Short mmCIF file of C-alpha atoms and ligand atoms in Angstrom, two decimals:
data_model
loop_
_atom_site.label_atom_id
_atom_site.label_comp_id
_atom_site.label_asym_id
_atom_site.label_seq_id
_atom_site.Cartn_x
_atom_site.Cartn_y
_atom_site.Cartn_z
CA MET A 49 -46.12 -1.53 23.61
CA ARG A 50 -48.57 -2.38 26.71
CA ARG A 51 -51.65 -0.42 26.76
CA PRO A 52 -53.39 0.07 29.80
CA ARG A 53 -56.90 1.27 27.24
CA ARG A 54 -57.64 -2.48 26.62
CA ASN A 55 -58.23 -3.20 30.09
CA ARG A 56 -60.92 -0.62 29.50
CA LYS A 57 -62.74 -1.59 26.54
CA SER A 58 -66.12 -2.65 27.42
CA ALA A 59 -67.69 -3.52 30.21
CA VAL A 60 -67.39 -7.30 30.53
CA ILE A 61 -63.76 -6.37 30.56
CA ARG A 62 -64.03 -3.38 32.94
CA GLU A 63 -65.83 -5.21 35.32
CA HIS A 64 -62.75 -8.30 35.63
CA MET A 65 -60.11 -5.25 36.44
CA ARG A 66 -62.60 -3.66 38.91
CA GLU A 67 -60.45 -4.00 42.13
CA THR A 68 -63.51 -3.24 44.69
CA ARG A 69 -66.42 -3.41 45.25
CA LEU A 70 -68.87 -1.95 47.71
CA THR A 71 -72.06 -3.48 48.61
CA VAL A 72 -74.90 -2.45 50.42
CA ASP A 73 -74.07 -4.77 53.01
CA GLN A 74 -70.77 -2.88 53.81
CA LEU A 75 -73.29 0.41 54.60
CA ILE A 76 -74.48 1.65 58.14
CA TYR A 77 -77.39 4.07 58.21
CA PRO A 78 -77.32 6.27 60.74
CA LEU A 79 -80.80 7.32 62.29
CA PHE A 80 -81.80 9.78 64.38
CA LEU A 81 -85.16 9.38 66.98
CA VAL A 82 -87.31 12.14 69.35
CA GLU A 83 -90.36 10.69 71.52
CA GLY A 84 -94.08 11.15 69.71
CA THR A 85 -95.81 9.63 67.71
CA ASN A 86 -96.69 9.37 64.09
CA VAL A 87 -93.35 12.40 64.16
CA LYS A 88 -91.70 12.65 60.86
CA ILE A 89 -89.39 15.97 61.02
CA GLU A 90 -87.28 16.84 57.82
CA VAL A 91 -83.37 17.85 59.09
CA SER A 92 -83.23 20.62 57.45
CA SER A 93 -79.86 20.53 57.07
CA LEU A 94 -79.76 16.99 55.76
CA PRO A 95 -82.10 17.26 53.33
CA GLY A 96 -83.82 13.65 52.50
CA ASN A 97 -83.13 12.98 56.57
CA PHE A 98 -85.58 12.62 59.22
CA ARG A 99 -86.20 12.45 63.14
CA TRP A 100 -88.39 9.58 63.43
CA SER A 101 -90.95 8.77 66.22
CA LEU A 102 -90.33 4.75 67.26
CA ASP A 103 -93.85 4.06 65.75
CA LEU A 104 -92.72 5.74 62.06
CA LEU A 105 -88.96 4.69 62.77
CA LEU A 106 -89.86 1.04 62.87
CA LYS A 107 -92.02 1.29 59.80
CA GLU A 108 -88.20 2.62 58.14
CA VAL A 109 -86.74 -0.12 59.71
CA GLU A 110 -88.68 -2.57 57.77
CA GLU A 111 -88.40 -0.46 54.60
CA CYS A 112 -84.83 -0.44 55.00
CA LEU A 113 -84.46 -3.94 55.71
CA GLN A 114 -86.58 -4.26 52.14
CA LEU A 115 -83.93 -2.76 50.48
CA GLY A 116 -80.80 -4.91 52.14
CA ILE A 117 -79.63 -2.98 54.47
CA ARG A 118 -78.94 -4.38 57.90
CA THR A 119 -76.98 -2.48 60.51
CA PHE A 120 -78.46 0.66 61.64
CA VAL A 121 -77.19 3.51 64.18
CA LEU A 122 -79.37 4.95 66.06
CA PHE A 123 -79.30 8.11 67.58
CA PRO A 124 -81.58 10.16 69.93
CA ALA A 125 -83.48 13.85 69.46
CA LEU A 126 -84.06 14.99 73.17
CA GLU A 127 -85.96 17.73 74.31
CA GLU A 128 -83.61 20.19 76.45
CA SER A 129 -86.05 18.85 79.33
CA ARG A 130 -84.80 15.22 79.29
CA LYS A 131 -80.86 16.53 79.70
CA ASP A 132 -79.15 17.20 82.70
CA LYS A 133 -74.96 17.55 84.29
CA MET A 134 -74.51 14.00 83.97
CA ALA A 135 -76.43 12.81 81.28
CA THR A 136 -79.13 10.86 83.63
CA HIS A 137 -81.65 9.93 81.17
CA SER A 138 -79.16 7.97 78.93
CA TYR A 139 -79.89 5.24 81.36
CA HIS A 140 -83.10 5.56 82.68
CA PRO A 141 -85.80 3.21 81.67
CA ASP A 142 -88.12 5.36 80.16
CA ASN A 143 -85.44 6.40 78.03
CA VAL A 144 -86.76 6.44 73.83
CA TYR A 145 -83.71 5.63 72.76
CA LEU A 146 -83.03 2.20 74.88
CA LYS A 147 -86.91 1.50 74.22
CA ALA A 148 -86.29 1.95 70.20
CA ILE A 149 -83.57 -1.14 70.51
CA ARG A 150 -85.29 -2.90 72.04
CA GLN A 151 -88.67 -2.35 69.72
CA ILE A 152 -86.16 -3.06 66.51
CA LYS A 153 -84.11 -6.58 67.73
CA SER A 154 -87.81 -7.78 69.32
CA ARG A 155 -89.67 -7.00 65.66
CA PHE A 156 -86.35 -7.72 63.52
CA PRO A 157 -84.19 -9.96 64.78
CA GLU A 158 -81.73 -9.71 61.53
CA ALA A 159 -81.35 -6.23 62.18
CA CYS A 160 -78.31 -5.03 63.60
CA ILE A 161 -78.49 -1.82 66.40
CA VAL A 162 -74.64 0.39 66.46
CA THR A 163 -75.27 2.59 69.22
CA ASP A 164 -73.89 5.76 70.40
CA VAL A 165 -72.71 6.31 73.63
CA ALA A 166 -71.24 9.63 74.46
CA MET A 167 -73.34 12.15 76.54
CA ASP A 168 -73.71 15.25 73.93
CA PRO A 169 -77.06 14.23 73.22
CA TYR A 170 -77.63 13.70 77.00
CA SER A 171 -75.84 16.24 78.14
CA SER A 172 -76.76 20.03 79.82
CA ASP A 173 -73.86 20.94 78.49
CA GLY A 174 -73.52 19.54 74.84
CA HIS A 175 -70.33 17.96 75.29
CA ASP A 176 -69.24 14.20 75.28
CA GLY A 177 -68.06 14.19 78.89
CA LEU A 178 -69.16 15.70 81.84
CA VAL A 179 -68.07 19.29 82.39
CA GLU A 180 -66.19 20.85 85.30
CA ASN A 181 -65.50 24.98 85.46
CA GLY A 182 -65.41 24.96 81.26
CA GLU A 183 -63.38 21.24 81.57
CA ILE A 184 -63.59 18.17 80.53
CA LEU A 185 -63.40 15.46 82.99
CA ASN A 186 -61.94 12.44 81.39
CA ASP A 187 -62.01 9.72 84.33
CA ALA A 188 -65.31 10.97 85.66
CA THR A 189 -66.91 11.11 82.64
CA LEU A 190 -66.15 7.19 82.33
CA PRO A 191 -68.52 5.34 84.66
CA ILE A 192 -71.07 7.52 83.03
CA LEU A 193 -70.33 6.22 79.13
CA GLY A 194 -69.68 2.60 81.40
CA LYS A 195 -73.51 2.40 82.51
CA MET A 196 -74.62 3.74 78.89
CA ALA A 197 -73.49 1.34 77.01
CA VAL A 198 -74.93 -1.80 79.84
CA ALA A 199 -77.73 -0.20 79.54
CA GLN A 200 -77.94 -0.44 75.48
CA ALA A 201 -77.21 -3.49 75.98
CA GLU A 202 -79.30 -4.76 78.37
CA ALA A 203 -82.22 -3.57 75.50
CA GLY A 204 -80.48 -5.55 73.05
CA ALA A 205 -77.61 -3.71 71.11
CA ASP A 206 -75.43 -5.83 68.40
CA ILE A 207 -72.49 -2.68 69.01
CA ILE A 208 -71.28 0.24 71.26
CA GLY A 209 -70.26 2.69 69.50
CA PRO A 210 -68.13 5.03 71.66
CA SER A 211 -67.55 8.61 70.05
CA ASP A 212 -66.83 10.58 73.03
CA MET A 213 -62.92 10.18 72.33
CA MET A 214 -62.37 10.36 76.33
CA ASP A 215 -59.20 7.99 77.44
CA GLY A 216 -59.56 4.90 78.24
CA ARG A 217 -63.65 4.37 77.60
CA VAL A 218 -62.70 1.18 74.94
CA GLY A 219 -61.15 -1.06 78.03
CA TYR A 220 -63.77 0.81 80.98
CA ILE A 221 -66.62 -0.17 78.49
CA ARG A 222 -65.19 -3.22 77.71
CA GLU A 223 -64.87 -3.98 81.32
CA SER A 224 -68.31 -3.13 82.21
CA LEU A 225 -69.94 -4.94 79.67
CA ASP A 226 -68.28 -8.39 80.16
CA GLU A 227 -69.03 -7.71 83.85
CA GLY A 228 -72.85 -7.53 83.25
CA GLY A 229 -72.46 -10.58 80.95
CA PHE A 230 -72.29 -9.41 78.13
CA THR A 231 -69.31 -10.53 76.54
CA ASP A 232 -70.77 -11.15 72.85
CA VAL A 233 -71.69 -7.55 72.83
CA SER A 234 -68.94 -5.33 70.28
CA ILE A 235 -67.64 -2.21 70.44
CA MET A 236 -66.66 -0.09 67.48
CA SER A 237 -64.76 2.41 68.63
CA TYR A 238 -64.48 5.78 67.29
CA THR A 239 -60.70 5.77 67.15
CA ALA A 240 -59.68 8.54 65.51
CA LYS A 241 -62.27 11.30 65.47
CA TYR A 242 -61.30 14.47 64.27
CA ALA A 243 -62.21 17.81 65.68
CA SER A 244 -64.44 18.61 62.02
CA ALA A 245 -66.39 21.71 60.98
CA PHE A 246 -68.03 18.67 59.33
CA TYR A 247 -70.25 17.64 61.71
CA GLY A 248 -72.84 20.74 62.26
CA PRO A 249 -76.12 19.70 60.09
CA PHE A 250 -76.04 16.60 62.60
CA ARG A 251 -75.74 19.53 65.45
CA ASP A 252 -78.81 20.39 64.01
CA ALA A 253 -80.79 17.26 64.67
CA LEU A 254 -79.46 16.34 67.53
CA ASP A 255 -79.70 19.91 68.96
CA SER A 256 -76.27 18.92 70.78
CA ALA A 257 -74.02 21.99 69.86
CA PRO A 258 -71.85 22.51 72.77
CA LYS A 259 -73.35 26.02 74.65
CA ALA A 260 -70.23 27.24 76.18
CA GLY A 261 -66.40 26.34 73.74
CA ASP A 262 -65.19 23.33 71.20
CA LYS A 263 -65.00 19.91 71.00
CA LYS A 264 -60.69 19.89 70.79
CA THR A 265 -59.66 18.82 73.22
CA TYR A 266 -60.75 15.65 73.69
CA GLN A 267 -61.61 15.27 69.61
CA MET A 268 -58.36 15.19 67.19
CA ASP A 269 -56.38 18.08 65.05
CA PRO A 270 -57.37 17.36 61.58
CA ALA A 271 -53.24 17.75 60.92
CA ASN A 272 -52.74 14.82 62.69
CA ARG A 273 -52.16 12.15 61.04
CA ARG A 274 -49.31 10.20 63.25
CA GLU A 275 -51.34 10.38 66.82
CA ALA A 276 -53.97 8.51 64.76
CA LEU A 277 -52.23 5.51 65.33
CA ILE A 278 -52.13 6.64 69.38
CA GLU A 279 -55.49 6.16 69.73
CA ALA A 280 -55.81 2.81 67.11
CA GLU A 281 -52.73 1.38 69.23
CA LEU A 282 -54.93 2.15 72.52
CA ASP A 283 -58.23 0.99 70.97
CA TYR A 284 -56.53 -2.13 70.19
CA GLN A 285 -55.30 -3.02 73.22
CA GLU A 286 -58.40 -2.23 75.09
CA GLY A 287 -60.36 -4.45 72.71
CA ALA A 288 -61.99 -2.37 70.69
CA ASP A 289 -63.80 -4.60 67.67
CA TYR A 290 -64.15 -2.01 65.18
CA MET A 291 -62.27 0.55 64.33
CA MET A 292 -64.28 3.84 63.06
CA VAL A 293 -62.29 7.25 61.42
CA LYS A 294 -64.22 10.02 61.64
CA PRO A 295 -64.81 12.07 59.03
CA ALA A 296 -64.41 10.03 55.97
CA LEU A 297 -64.03 11.83 53.01
CA CYS A 298 -61.32 14.07 54.63
CA TYR A 299 -59.44 11.20 55.89
CA LEU A 300 -58.92 8.85 53.48
CA ASP A 301 -55.25 8.87 54.53
CA ILE A 302 -56.00 7.50 58.00
CA ILE A 303 -58.78 5.27 56.66
CA TYR A 304 -55.71 3.80 54.40
CA LEU A 305 -53.08 4.15 57.60
CA LEU A 306 -55.43 2.01 60.52
CA LYS A 307 -56.34 -0.74 57.09
CA GLU A 308 -52.72 -0.95 56.86
CA GLN A 309 -52.03 -1.03 60.27
CA PHE A 310 -54.70 -3.48 62.47
CA PRO A 311 -56.35 -6.57 61.49
CA ILE A 312 -59.74 -5.58 62.84
CA PRO A 313 -62.64 -4.51 60.03
CA ILE A 314 -62.16 -0.02 59.96
CA ALA A 315 -65.42 1.93 59.46
CA ALA A 316 -65.90 5.22 58.48
CA TYR A 317 -68.45 7.87 58.83
CA ASN A 318 -69.16 10.06 55.71
CA VAL A 319 -70.78 11.99 58.14
CA SER A 320 -73.14 14.99 57.29
CA GLY A 321 -71.30 17.15 56.75
CA GLU A 322 -70.20 15.27 54.19
CA CYS A 323 -73.50 14.02 52.60
CA ALA A 324 -75.04 17.87 53.01
CA MET A 325 -72.27 19.47 50.83
CA LEU A 326 -72.81 16.67 48.62
CA THR A 327 -76.78 16.98 48.29
CA ALA A 328 -76.59 20.83 47.84
CA ALA A 329 -74.63 20.52 45.01
CA CYS A 330 -76.90 18.26 43.50
CA GLN A 331 -79.91 20.03 44.19
CA ASN A 332 -77.99 23.53 42.81
CA GLY A 333 -77.60 21.08 39.45
CA TRP A 334 -73.79 21.43 39.25
CA LEU A 335 -73.24 17.25 40.30
CA ASP A 336 -75.55 14.60 39.15
CA PHE A 337 -76.25 12.39 42.54
CA ASN A 338 -76.66 8.37 40.77
CA GLN A 339 -73.23 9.21 39.91
CA ALA A 340 -71.15 11.08 42.60
CA MET A 341 -72.82 9.54 45.75
CA PRO A 342 -71.79 6.58 44.30
CA GLU A 343 -67.97 7.64 43.52
CA MET A 344 -67.73 9.13 47.00
CA LEU A 345 -68.81 5.95 48.80
CA GLN A 346 -66.94 4.14 46.30
CA SER A 347 -63.70 5.77 47.44
CA ILE A 348 -64.06 5.74 51.21
CA HIS A 349 -64.21 1.93 50.46
CA ARG A 350 -61.47 2.28 48.21
CA ALA A 351 -58.87 3.83 51.06
CA GLY A 352 -59.34 1.16 53.29
CA ALA A 353 -63.53 1.00 54.86
CA ASP A 354 -64.22 -1.99 55.51
CA VAL A 355 -67.80 -0.61 56.58
CA ILE A 356 -69.45 2.81 55.86
CA LEU A 357 -71.34 4.71 58.35
CA THR A 358 -73.57 6.94 55.46
CA TYR A 359 -76.41 9.04 55.38
CA PHE A 360 -77.07 7.70 51.45
CA ALA A 361 -77.15 4.12 52.52
CA LYS A 362 -80.30 3.48 51.68
CA ASP A 363 -80.41 6.51 48.28
CA PHE A 364 -77.15 3.16 47.20
CA ALA A 365 -79.44 0.54 48.10
CA LYS A 366 -82.45 2.00 45.60
CA LEU A 367 -79.68 2.67 43.19
CA ASN A 368 -78.43 -0.64 43.15
CA ARG A 369 -81.36 -2.40 43.00
CA THR A 370 -81.49 -5.37 40.08
C1 PBG B 103 -71.23 13.14 69.34
C2 PBG B 103 -71.34 12.96 67.60
C3 PBG B 103 -70.91 13.34 66.82
C4 PBG B 103 -71.35 12.74 65.54
C5 PBG B 103 -71.70 11.76 65.33
N1 PBG B 103 -71.35 11.10 67.21
C6 PBG B 103 -71.19 14.70 66.61
C7 PBG B 103 -70.13 15.73 67.23
O1 PBG B 103 -69.12 15.56 67.79
O2 PBG B 103 -69.89 16.57 67.30
C8 PBG B 103 -71.79 13.17 63.61
C9 PBG B 103 -72.08 12.92 63.14
C10 PBG B 103 -72.31 13.52 61.48
O3 PBG B 103 -71.64 15.28 61.35
O4 PBG B 103 -73.21 13.09 60.94
N2 PBG B 103 -71.14 12.08 70.16
#
Protein backbone atom coordinates (compact mmCIF):
# COMPACT_ATOMS: atom_id res chain seq x y z
CA MET A 1 0.00 0.00 0.00
CA ARG A 2 1.31 3.46 -0.84
CA ARG A 3 1.21 5.34 2.44
CA PRO A 4 1.89 9.08 1.99
CA ARG A 5 2.08 9.44 5.78
CA ARG A 6 5.49 7.68 5.79
CA ASN A 7 6.98 10.84 4.34
CA ARG A 8 5.55 12.85 7.20
CA LYS A 9 6.61 10.61 10.08
CA SER A 10 9.42 12.71 11.55
CA ALA A 11 10.76 16.22 11.40
CA VAL A 12 13.85 15.04 9.49
CA ILE A 13 11.82 13.27 6.86
CA ARG A 14 9.39 16.16 6.58
CA GLU A 15 12.41 18.32 5.73
CA HIS A 16 13.35 15.88 2.94
CA MET A 17 9.83 16.05 1.62
CA ARG A 18 9.66 19.84 1.72
CA GLU A 19 9.14 21.24 -1.78
CA THR A 20 9.59 24.95 -1.27
CA ARG A 21 11.71 26.99 1.10
CA LEU A 22 11.15 30.64 1.70
CA THR A 23 14.14 32.58 2.96
CA VAL A 24 14.65 36.13 4.15
CA ASP A 25 16.65 36.83 0.97
CA GLN A 26 13.43 36.58 -0.97
CA LEU A 27 11.64 39.27 1.02
CA ILE A 28 11.42 42.97 0.23
CA TYR A 29 10.51 45.27 3.10
CA PRO A 30 8.35 48.37 2.40
CA LEU A 31 9.30 51.47 4.38
CA PHE A 32 7.44 54.80 4.58
CA LEU A 33 9.41 58.00 4.73
CA VAL A 34 8.38 61.47 6.01
CA GLU A 35 10.17 64.80 6.21
CA GLY A 36 11.58 66.07 9.50
CA THR A 37 13.78 64.56 12.18
CA ASN A 38 13.12 62.15 15.00
CA VAL A 39 9.69 61.28 13.61
CA LYS A 40 8.24 57.80 14.02
CA ILE A 41 4.47 57.62 13.59
CA GLU A 42 2.66 54.32 13.52
CA VAL A 43 0.24 53.73 10.64
CA SER A 44 -2.90 53.06 12.65
CA SER A 45 -4.42 50.70 10.07
CA LEU A 46 -1.14 48.83 9.71
CA PRO A 47 0.11 48.23 13.27
CA GLY A 48 3.85 47.70 13.58
CA ASN A 49 4.57 49.86 10.53
CA PHE A 50 5.72 53.44 10.78
CA ARG A 51 6.33 56.61 8.86
CA TRP A 52 9.98 57.35 9.53
CA SER A 53 12.01 60.50 9.20
CA LEU A 54 15.28 59.90 7.41
CA ASP A 55 17.47 59.87 10.55
CA LEU A 56 15.40 57.08 12.12
CA LEU A 57 14.87 55.31 8.80
CA LEU A 58 18.62 54.82 8.52
CA LYS A 59 18.63 53.10 11.91
CA GLU A 60 15.72 50.93 10.87
CA VAL A 61 17.54 49.91 7.68
CA GLU A 62 20.61 49.04 9.73
CA GLU A 63 18.54 46.87 12.07
CA CYS A 64 16.91 45.10 9.12
CA LEU A 65 20.28 44.43 7.49
CA GLN A 66 21.42 42.80 10.72
CA LEU A 67 18.36 40.57 10.51
CA GLY A 68 19.29 39.58 6.95
CA ILE A 69 16.77 41.76 5.09
CA ARG A 70 18.70 43.33 2.24
CA THR A 71 16.04 44.66 -0.12
CA PHE A 72 13.79 47.60 0.66
CA VAL A 73 11.03 49.37 -1.21
CA LEU A 74 10.62 53.02 -0.22
CA PHE A 75 7.50 55.18 -0.30
CA PRO A 76 7.30 58.90 0.55
CA ALA A 77 4.48 60.37 2.66
CA LEU A 78 4.43 64.05 1.78
CA GLU A 79 2.68 67.13 3.08
CA GLU A 80 -0.17 68.41 0.92
CA SER A 81 1.93 71.53 0.21
CA ARG A 82 4.45 69.38 -1.72
CA LYS A 83 1.79 68.08 -4.07
CA ASP A 84 0.73 69.57 -7.38
CA LYS A 85 -1.00 68.59 -10.62
CA MET A 86 2.23 67.56 -12.37
CA ALA A 87 3.91 65.82 -9.40
CA THR A 88 6.92 68.09 -9.89
CA HIS A 89 8.29 67.41 -6.42
CA SER A 90 9.01 63.82 -7.47
CA TYR A 91 12.19 64.88 -9.27
CA HIS A 92 12.97 68.06 -7.33
CA PRO A 93 16.52 68.10 -5.91
CA ASP A 94 15.17 68.81 -2.38
CA ASN A 95 12.97 65.74 -2.42
CA VAL A 96 13.44 63.78 0.81
CA TYR A 97 12.88 60.53 -1.07
CA LEU A 98 15.87 61.07 -3.35
CA LYS A 99 17.90 62.18 -0.36
CA ALA A 100 16.97 58.96 1.45
CA ILE A 101 18.06 56.77 -1.47
CA ARG A 102 21.37 58.63 -1.60
CA GLN A 103 22.02 58.31 2.13
CA ILE A 104 21.00 54.67 2.42
CA LYS A 105 23.22 53.71 -0.50
CA SER A 106 26.21 55.64 0.82
CA ARG A 107 25.86 54.31 4.39
CA PHE A 108 24.85 50.77 3.43
CA PRO A 109 26.07 49.95 -0.08
CA GLU A 110 24.93 46.34 0.42
CA ALA A 111 21.29 47.44 0.71
CA CYS A 112 19.23 46.99 -2.45
CA ILE A 113 16.74 49.79 -3.02
CA VAL A 114 13.54 49.40 -5.00
CA THR A 115 11.75 52.66 -5.74
CA ASP A 116 8.16 53.56 -6.49
CA VAL A 117 7.35 55.32 -9.74
CA ALA A 118 3.82 56.72 -9.86
CA MET A 119 2.41 60.21 -9.45
CA ASP A 120 0.12 59.54 -6.48
CA PRO A 121 2.38 60.46 -3.52
CA TYR A 122 3.15 63.79 -5.24
CA SER A 123 -0.13 64.45 -7.01
CA SER A 124 -2.72 66.95 -5.73
CA ASP A 125 -5.31 64.72 -7.44
CA GLY A 126 -4.12 61.57 -5.67
CA HIS A 127 -3.93 59.64 -8.94
CA ASP A 128 -1.04 57.67 -10.43
CA GLY A 129 -1.33 59.58 -13.71
CA LEU A 130 -2.00 63.13 -14.85
CA VAL A 131 -5.65 64.16 -14.43
CA GLU A 132 -7.44 66.45 -16.85
CA ASN A 133 -11.21 67.01 -16.69
CA GLY A 134 -11.59 63.89 -14.61
CA GLU A 135 -9.63 61.73 -17.04
CA ILE A 136 -6.25 60.08 -16.50
CA LEU A 137 -4.04 61.00 -19.46
CA ASN A 138 -1.77 58.12 -20.42
CA ASP A 139 0.80 59.53 -22.82
CA ALA A 140 1.13 62.88 -21.05
CA THR A 141 2.01 60.98 -17.86
CA LEU A 142 4.94 59.08 -19.39
CA PRO A 143 7.49 61.95 -19.47
CA ILE A 144 6.74 62.66 -15.78
CA LEU A 145 7.36 59.02 -14.90
CA GLY A 146 10.52 59.03 -17.02
CA LYS A 147 11.92 62.05 -15.15
CA MET A 148 11.02 60.50 -11.80
CA ALA A 149 12.78 57.25 -12.72
CA VAL A 150 15.94 59.00 -13.91
CA ALA A 151 16.06 61.11 -10.73
CA GLN A 152 15.80 57.93 -8.64
CA ALA A 153 18.50 56.21 -10.68
CA GLU A 154 20.75 59.25 -10.26
CA ALA A 155 20.21 59.02 -6.50
CA GLY A 156 21.50 55.44 -6.59
CA ALA A 157 18.42 53.22 -6.79
CA ASP A 158 19.09 49.60 -7.79
CA ILE A 159 15.62 48.80 -9.09
CA ILE A 160 12.93 51.16 -10.42
CA GLY A 161 9.37 50.11 -9.56
CA PRO A 162 6.70 51.59 -11.80
CA SER A 163 3.40 51.06 -9.96
CA ASP A 164 1.28 53.40 -12.08
CA MET A 165 -0.18 51.05 -14.76
CA MET A 166 0.05 53.54 -17.64
CA ASP A 167 0.41 51.83 -21.02
CA GLY A 168 3.92 51.90 -22.46
CA ARG A 169 5.59 53.09 -19.27
CA VAL A 170 8.10 50.25 -18.95
CA GLY A 171 9.48 50.91 -22.43
CA TYR A 172 9.45 54.65 -21.86
CA ILE A 173 11.27 54.35 -18.54
CA ARG A 174 13.76 51.85 -19.99
CA GLU A 175 14.61 54.29 -22.76
CA SER A 176 14.89 57.23 -20.36
CA LEU A 177 17.23 55.25 -18.10
CA ASP A 178 19.36 54.07 -21.00
CA GLU A 179 19.64 57.57 -22.43
CA GLY A 180 20.69 58.83 -19.01
CA GLY A 181 23.46 56.24 -18.89
CA PHE A 182 21.66 54.03 -16.36
CA THR A 183 21.72 50.85 -18.40
CA ASP A 184 22.40 48.75 -15.29
CA VAL A 185 19.44 50.01 -13.30
CA SER A 186 16.69 47.36 -13.26
CA ILE A 187 12.94 47.67 -13.66
CA MET A 188 10.52 45.75 -11.46
CA SER A 189 7.22 46.40 -13.17
CA TYR A 190 3.92 46.27 -11.33
CA THR A 191 2.68 44.16 -14.23
CA ALA A 192 -0.65 42.81 -13.05
CA LYS A 193 -1.83 45.38 -10.58
CA TYR A 194 -5.50 45.08 -9.73
CA ALA A 195 -7.99 47.77 -8.71
CA SER A 196 -8.15 46.22 -5.27
CA ALA A 197 -9.87 47.10 -2.00
CA PHE A 198 -6.78 45.88 -0.15
CA TYR A 199 -4.70 49.06 -0.55
CA GLY A 200 -6.56 51.01 2.16
CA PRO A 201 -3.91 51.08 4.92
CA PHE A 202 -1.21 52.06 2.40
CA ARG A 203 -3.28 55.04 1.25
CA ASP A 204 -3.73 55.99 4.92
CA ALA A 205 0.04 55.81 5.40
CA LEU A 206 0.67 58.12 2.46
CA ASP A 207 -2.52 60.21 2.52
CA SER A 208 -2.63 59.33 -1.14
CA ALA A 209 -6.22 58.27 -1.76
CA PRO A 210 -7.67 59.67 -5.02
CA LYS A 211 -9.42 63.01 -4.45
CA ALA A 212 -12.07 62.02 -6.99
CA GLY A 213 -12.99 58.83 -8.79
CA ASP A 214 -11.23 55.49 -8.54
CA LYS A 215 -8.32 53.76 -10.29
CA LYS A 216 -10.35 51.40 -12.44
CA THR A 217 -9.38 52.95 -15.77
CA TYR A 218 -5.76 51.96 -15.21
CA GLN A 219 -5.63 49.18 -12.61
CA MET A 220 -7.03 45.79 -13.63
CA ASP A 221 -10.44 44.29 -12.92
CA PRO A 222 -10.15 41.65 -10.15
CA ALA A 223 -12.36 39.39 -12.26
CA ASN A 224 -9.69 38.96 -14.94
CA ARG A 225 -6.95 36.43 -15.46
CA ARG A 226 -6.18 36.39 -19.20
CA GLU A 227 -5.81 40.16 -19.22
CA ALA A 228 -2.72 39.70 -17.04
CA LEU A 229 -1.07 37.96 -20.00
CA ILE A 230 -1.51 41.05 -22.16
CA GLU A 231 0.18 43.21 -19.52
CA ALA A 232 2.91 40.64 -18.97
CA GLU A 233 3.69 40.23 -22.66
CA LEU A 234 4.03 44.00 -23.08
CA ASP A 235 6.20 44.44 -19.99
CA TYR A 236 8.42 41.60 -21.10
CA GLN A 237 8.85 43.07 -24.57
CA GLU A 238 9.42 46.54 -23.15
CA GLY A 239 12.30 45.24 -21.07
CA ALA A 240 11.00 44.59 -17.54
CA ASP A 241 13.53 42.66 -15.43
CA TYR A 242 10.95 41.52 -12.87
CA MET A 243 7.18 41.22 -13.12
CA MET A 244 4.97 41.85 -10.16
CA VAL A 245 1.51 40.64 -9.27
CA LYS A 246 -0.38 42.79 -6.80
CA PRO A 247 -2.09 42.04 -4.44
CA ALA A 248 -0.69 38.58 -3.75
CA LEU A 249 -3.02 36.53 -1.61
CA CYS A 250 -6.24 36.89 -3.60
CA TYR A 251 -4.23 36.53 -6.84
CA LEU A 252 -2.20 33.36 -6.37
CA ASP A 253 -3.51 32.03 -9.69
CA ILE A 254 -2.06 35.06 -11.48
CA ILE A 255 1.32 34.53 -9.81
CA TYR A 256 1.25 30.91 -10.98
CA LEU A 257 0.25 31.92 -14.49
CA LEU A 258 3.05 34.45 -14.97
CA LYS A 259 5.61 32.16 -13.40
CA GLU A 260 4.73 29.44 -15.93
CA GLN A 261 4.81 31.78 -18.91
CA PHE A 262 7.78 34.11 -18.39
CA PRO A 263 11.44 33.35 -17.68
CA ILE A 264 12.15 36.31 -15.36
CA PRO A 265 11.69 36.64 -11.60
CA ILE A 266 8.11 37.02 -10.45
CA ALA A 267 7.46 39.37 -7.55
CA ALA A 268 4.27 39.42 -5.50
CA TYR A 269 3.12 42.30 -3.32
CA ASN A 270 1.52 41.07 -0.12
CA VAL A 271 -0.27 44.39 0.22
CA SER A 272 -1.18 46.46 3.24
CA GLY A 273 -4.78 45.24 3.52
CA GLU A 274 -3.70 41.60 3.43
CA CYS A 275 -1.23 42.19 6.23
CA ALA A 276 -3.72 44.33 8.19
CA MET A 277 -6.41 41.65 8.19
CA LEU A 278 -4.03 39.01 9.49
CA THR A 279 -2.67 41.38 12.14
CA ALA A 280 -6.21 42.27 13.25
CA ALA A 281 -7.24 38.63 13.59
CA CYS A 282 -4.08 37.89 15.58
CA GLN A 283 -4.60 40.89 17.86
CA ASN A 284 -8.07 39.53 18.57
CA GLY A 285 -6.58 36.19 19.52
CA TRP A 286 -8.38 34.50 16.62
CA LEU A 287 -5.21 33.36 14.84
CA ASP A 288 -1.66 32.59 15.95
CA PHE A 289 0.63 35.12 14.27
CA ASN A 290 3.80 33.05 14.34
CA GLN A 291 2.03 30.22 12.54
CA ALA A 292 -0.36 32.06 10.24
CA MET A 293 2.12 34.70 9.00
CA PRO A 294 4.73 32.26 7.62
CA GLU A 295 1.97 30.09 6.16
CA MET A 296 0.64 33.12 4.30
CA LEU A 297 4.08 34.01 2.89
CA GLN A 298 4.81 30.37 2.08
CA SER A 299 1.63 30.12 0.01
CA ILE A 300 2.67 33.12 -2.08
CA HIS A 301 6.09 31.58 -2.64
CA ARG A 302 4.59 28.17 -3.46
CA ALA A 303 2.33 29.79 -6.07
CA GLY A 304 5.46 30.95 -7.87
CA ALA A 305 6.68 34.21 -6.40
CA ASP A 306 10.48 34.45 -6.41
CA VAL A 307 10.39 37.57 -4.27
CA ILE A 308 7.68 38.89 -1.96
CA LEU A 309 7.11 42.47 -0.89
CA THR A 310 5.66 42.22 2.59
CA TYR A 311 5.15 44.27 5.75
CA PHE A 312 5.93 41.03 7.62
CA ALA A 313 9.54 40.85 6.38
CA LYS A 314 10.94 41.84 9.75
CA ASP A 315 8.66 39.49 11.68
CA PHE A 316 9.60 36.64 9.35
CA ALA A 317 13.31 37.41 9.72
CA LYS A 318 13.04 37.45 13.52
CA LEU A 319 11.12 34.21 13.55
CA ASN A 320 13.75 32.52 11.38
CA ARG A 321 16.73 33.92 13.28
CA THR A 322 19.07 31.12 14.22
C1 LIG B 1 0.33 53.50 -5.79
C2 LIG B 1 0.64 52.32 -4.94
C3 LIG B 1 -0.30 51.69 -4.12
C4 LIG B 1 0.36 50.67 -3.44
C5 LIG B 1 1.70 50.71 -3.85
N1 LIG B 1 1.84 51.72 -4.79
C6 LIG B 1 -1.73 52.00 -3.86
C7 LIG B 1 -2.62 52.32 -4.97
O1 LIG B 1 -2.45 51.86 -6.11
O2 LIG B 1 -3.55 53.06 -4.71
C8 LIG B 1 -0.30 49.78 -2.45
C9 LIG B 1 0.56 48.96 -1.57
C10 LIG B 1 -0.13 48.40 -0.39
O3 LIG B 1 -1.37 48.44 -0.24
O4 LIG B 1 0.58 47.86 0.46
N2 LIG B 1 1.16 53.84 -6.80
